[in-house]
XYZ file of C-alpha atoms in Angstrom:
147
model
C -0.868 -8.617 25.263
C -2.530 -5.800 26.992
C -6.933 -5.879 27.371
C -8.422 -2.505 27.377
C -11.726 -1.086 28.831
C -13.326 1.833 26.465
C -12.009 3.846 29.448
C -8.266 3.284 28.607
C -8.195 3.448 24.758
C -5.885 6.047 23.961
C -7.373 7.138 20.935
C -10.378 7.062 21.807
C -13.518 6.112 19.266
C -12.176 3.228 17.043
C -12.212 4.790 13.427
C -10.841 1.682 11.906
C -11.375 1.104 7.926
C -10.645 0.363 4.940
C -11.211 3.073 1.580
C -11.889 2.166 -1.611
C -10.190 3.532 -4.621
C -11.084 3.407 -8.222
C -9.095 5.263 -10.979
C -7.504 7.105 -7.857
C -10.881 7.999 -6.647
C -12.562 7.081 -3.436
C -15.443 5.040 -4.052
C -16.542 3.573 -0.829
C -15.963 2.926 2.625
C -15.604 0.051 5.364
C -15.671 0.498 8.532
C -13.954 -2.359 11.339
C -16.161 -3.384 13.839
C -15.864 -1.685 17.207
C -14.766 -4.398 19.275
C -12.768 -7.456 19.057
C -9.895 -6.476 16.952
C -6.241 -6.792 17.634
C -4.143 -4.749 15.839
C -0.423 -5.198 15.513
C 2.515 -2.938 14.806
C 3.856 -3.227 11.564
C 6.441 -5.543 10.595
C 9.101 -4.127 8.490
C 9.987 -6.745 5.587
C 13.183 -6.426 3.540
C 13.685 -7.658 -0.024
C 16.859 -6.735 -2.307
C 16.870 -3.311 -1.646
C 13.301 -2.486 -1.208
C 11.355 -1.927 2.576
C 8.008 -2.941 2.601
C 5.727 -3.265 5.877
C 3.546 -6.084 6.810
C 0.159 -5.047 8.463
C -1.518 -7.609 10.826
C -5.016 -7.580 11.705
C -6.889 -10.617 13.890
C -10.380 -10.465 14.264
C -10.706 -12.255 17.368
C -13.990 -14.137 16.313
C -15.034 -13.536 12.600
C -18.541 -13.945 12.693
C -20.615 -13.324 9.804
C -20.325 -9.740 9.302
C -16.285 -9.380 9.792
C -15.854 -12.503 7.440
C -17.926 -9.993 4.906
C -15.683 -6.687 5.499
C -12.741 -9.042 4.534
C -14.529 -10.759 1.523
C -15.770 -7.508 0.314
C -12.089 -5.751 0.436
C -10.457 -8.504 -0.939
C -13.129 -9.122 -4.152
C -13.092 -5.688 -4.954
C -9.234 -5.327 -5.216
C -9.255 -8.734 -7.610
C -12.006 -7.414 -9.489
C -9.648 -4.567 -11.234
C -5.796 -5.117 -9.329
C -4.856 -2.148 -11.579
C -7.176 0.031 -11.636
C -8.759 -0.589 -8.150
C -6.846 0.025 -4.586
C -7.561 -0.135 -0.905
C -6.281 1.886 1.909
C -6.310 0.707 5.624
C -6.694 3.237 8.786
C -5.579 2.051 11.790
C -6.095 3.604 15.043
C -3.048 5.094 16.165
C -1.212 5.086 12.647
C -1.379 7.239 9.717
C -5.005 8.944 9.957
C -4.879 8.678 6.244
C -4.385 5.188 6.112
C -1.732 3.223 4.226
C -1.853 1.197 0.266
C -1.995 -1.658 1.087
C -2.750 -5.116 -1.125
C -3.714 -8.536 0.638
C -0.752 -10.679 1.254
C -0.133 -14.168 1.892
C -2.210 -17.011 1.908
C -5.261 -16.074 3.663
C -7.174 -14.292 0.978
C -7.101 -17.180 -1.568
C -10.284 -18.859 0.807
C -12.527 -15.757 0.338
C -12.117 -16.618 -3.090
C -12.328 -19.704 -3.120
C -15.790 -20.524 -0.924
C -18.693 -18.775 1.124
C -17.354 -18.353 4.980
C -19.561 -17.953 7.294
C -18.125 -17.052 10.901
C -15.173 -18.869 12.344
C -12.822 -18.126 15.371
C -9.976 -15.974 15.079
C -8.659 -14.770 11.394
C -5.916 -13.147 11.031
C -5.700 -11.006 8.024
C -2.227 -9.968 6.938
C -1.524 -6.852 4.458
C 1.387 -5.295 2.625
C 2.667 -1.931 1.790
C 5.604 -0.054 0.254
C 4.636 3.396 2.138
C 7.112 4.649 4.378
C 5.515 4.489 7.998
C 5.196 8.109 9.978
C 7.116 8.015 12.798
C 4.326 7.504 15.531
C 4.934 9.875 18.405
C 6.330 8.481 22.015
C 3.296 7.629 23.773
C 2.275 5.546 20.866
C 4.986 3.458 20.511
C 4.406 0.677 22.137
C 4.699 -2.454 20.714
C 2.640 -4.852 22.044
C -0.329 -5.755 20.301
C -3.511 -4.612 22.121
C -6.584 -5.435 21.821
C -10.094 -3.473 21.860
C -12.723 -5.124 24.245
């Protein structure tokens, strides 16, 4: 895993967020912190014959306000799962972002209790969207991490 400086960051200003859909229209935004995020590339997943892509996201230490982004983005899409959606933009990806939907087993305990700030969380999402092909100097695939 590669460590960055703001110096080396190839795209620059982190823009990292999530959007907020209702109905199909955008109804708020949140942004990712800054700093101490790893992103990795997306995993494809394959089921009968449909592709899907697995989205992995670690805060590196969830403190108190990145255990709220992820409480906040899961509770709103379980307030209204059809009516309400969520988009993710990662740095380096799709500048539109993807729909995506929490997956796995993580979101159940910011349901279930009142976190306050633990060590690394890993968030994991999932999507159906067919991923852009990212151009060459983007493509590679080790995780990396914003510092």
């Amino acid at each position: 895993m590669k460590i960055l400086n703001s110096e080396q960051l190839l795209f620059g200003q982190n823009s990292a967020r999530f959007l907020l859909y209702s109905c199909g229209f955008k109804v708020g935004e949140i942004p990712l912190p800054l700093a101490g995020i790893t992103y990795f590339p997306p995993e494809q997943k394959f089921n009968d014959d449909e592709m899907s892509m697995i989205i992995r996201i670690r805060f590196d230490f969830a403190d108190g306000n990145g255990m709220e982004i992820l409480r906040r983005v899961v509770q709103f899409y379980h307030d209204d799962i059809y009516r309400h959606s969520i988009r993710l933009v990662i740095p380096g990806e799709c500048e539109n972002g993807y729909d995506v939907k929490p997956y796995g087993q993580w979101r159940a305990w910011f349901l279930d209790d009142e976190p306050i700030g633990y060590g690394p969380v890993e968030a994991m999402f999932i999507t159906s969207q067919r991923q852009d092909i990212a151009q060459q100097r983007y493509s590679d695939t080790q995780p990396w991490v914003v510092e």
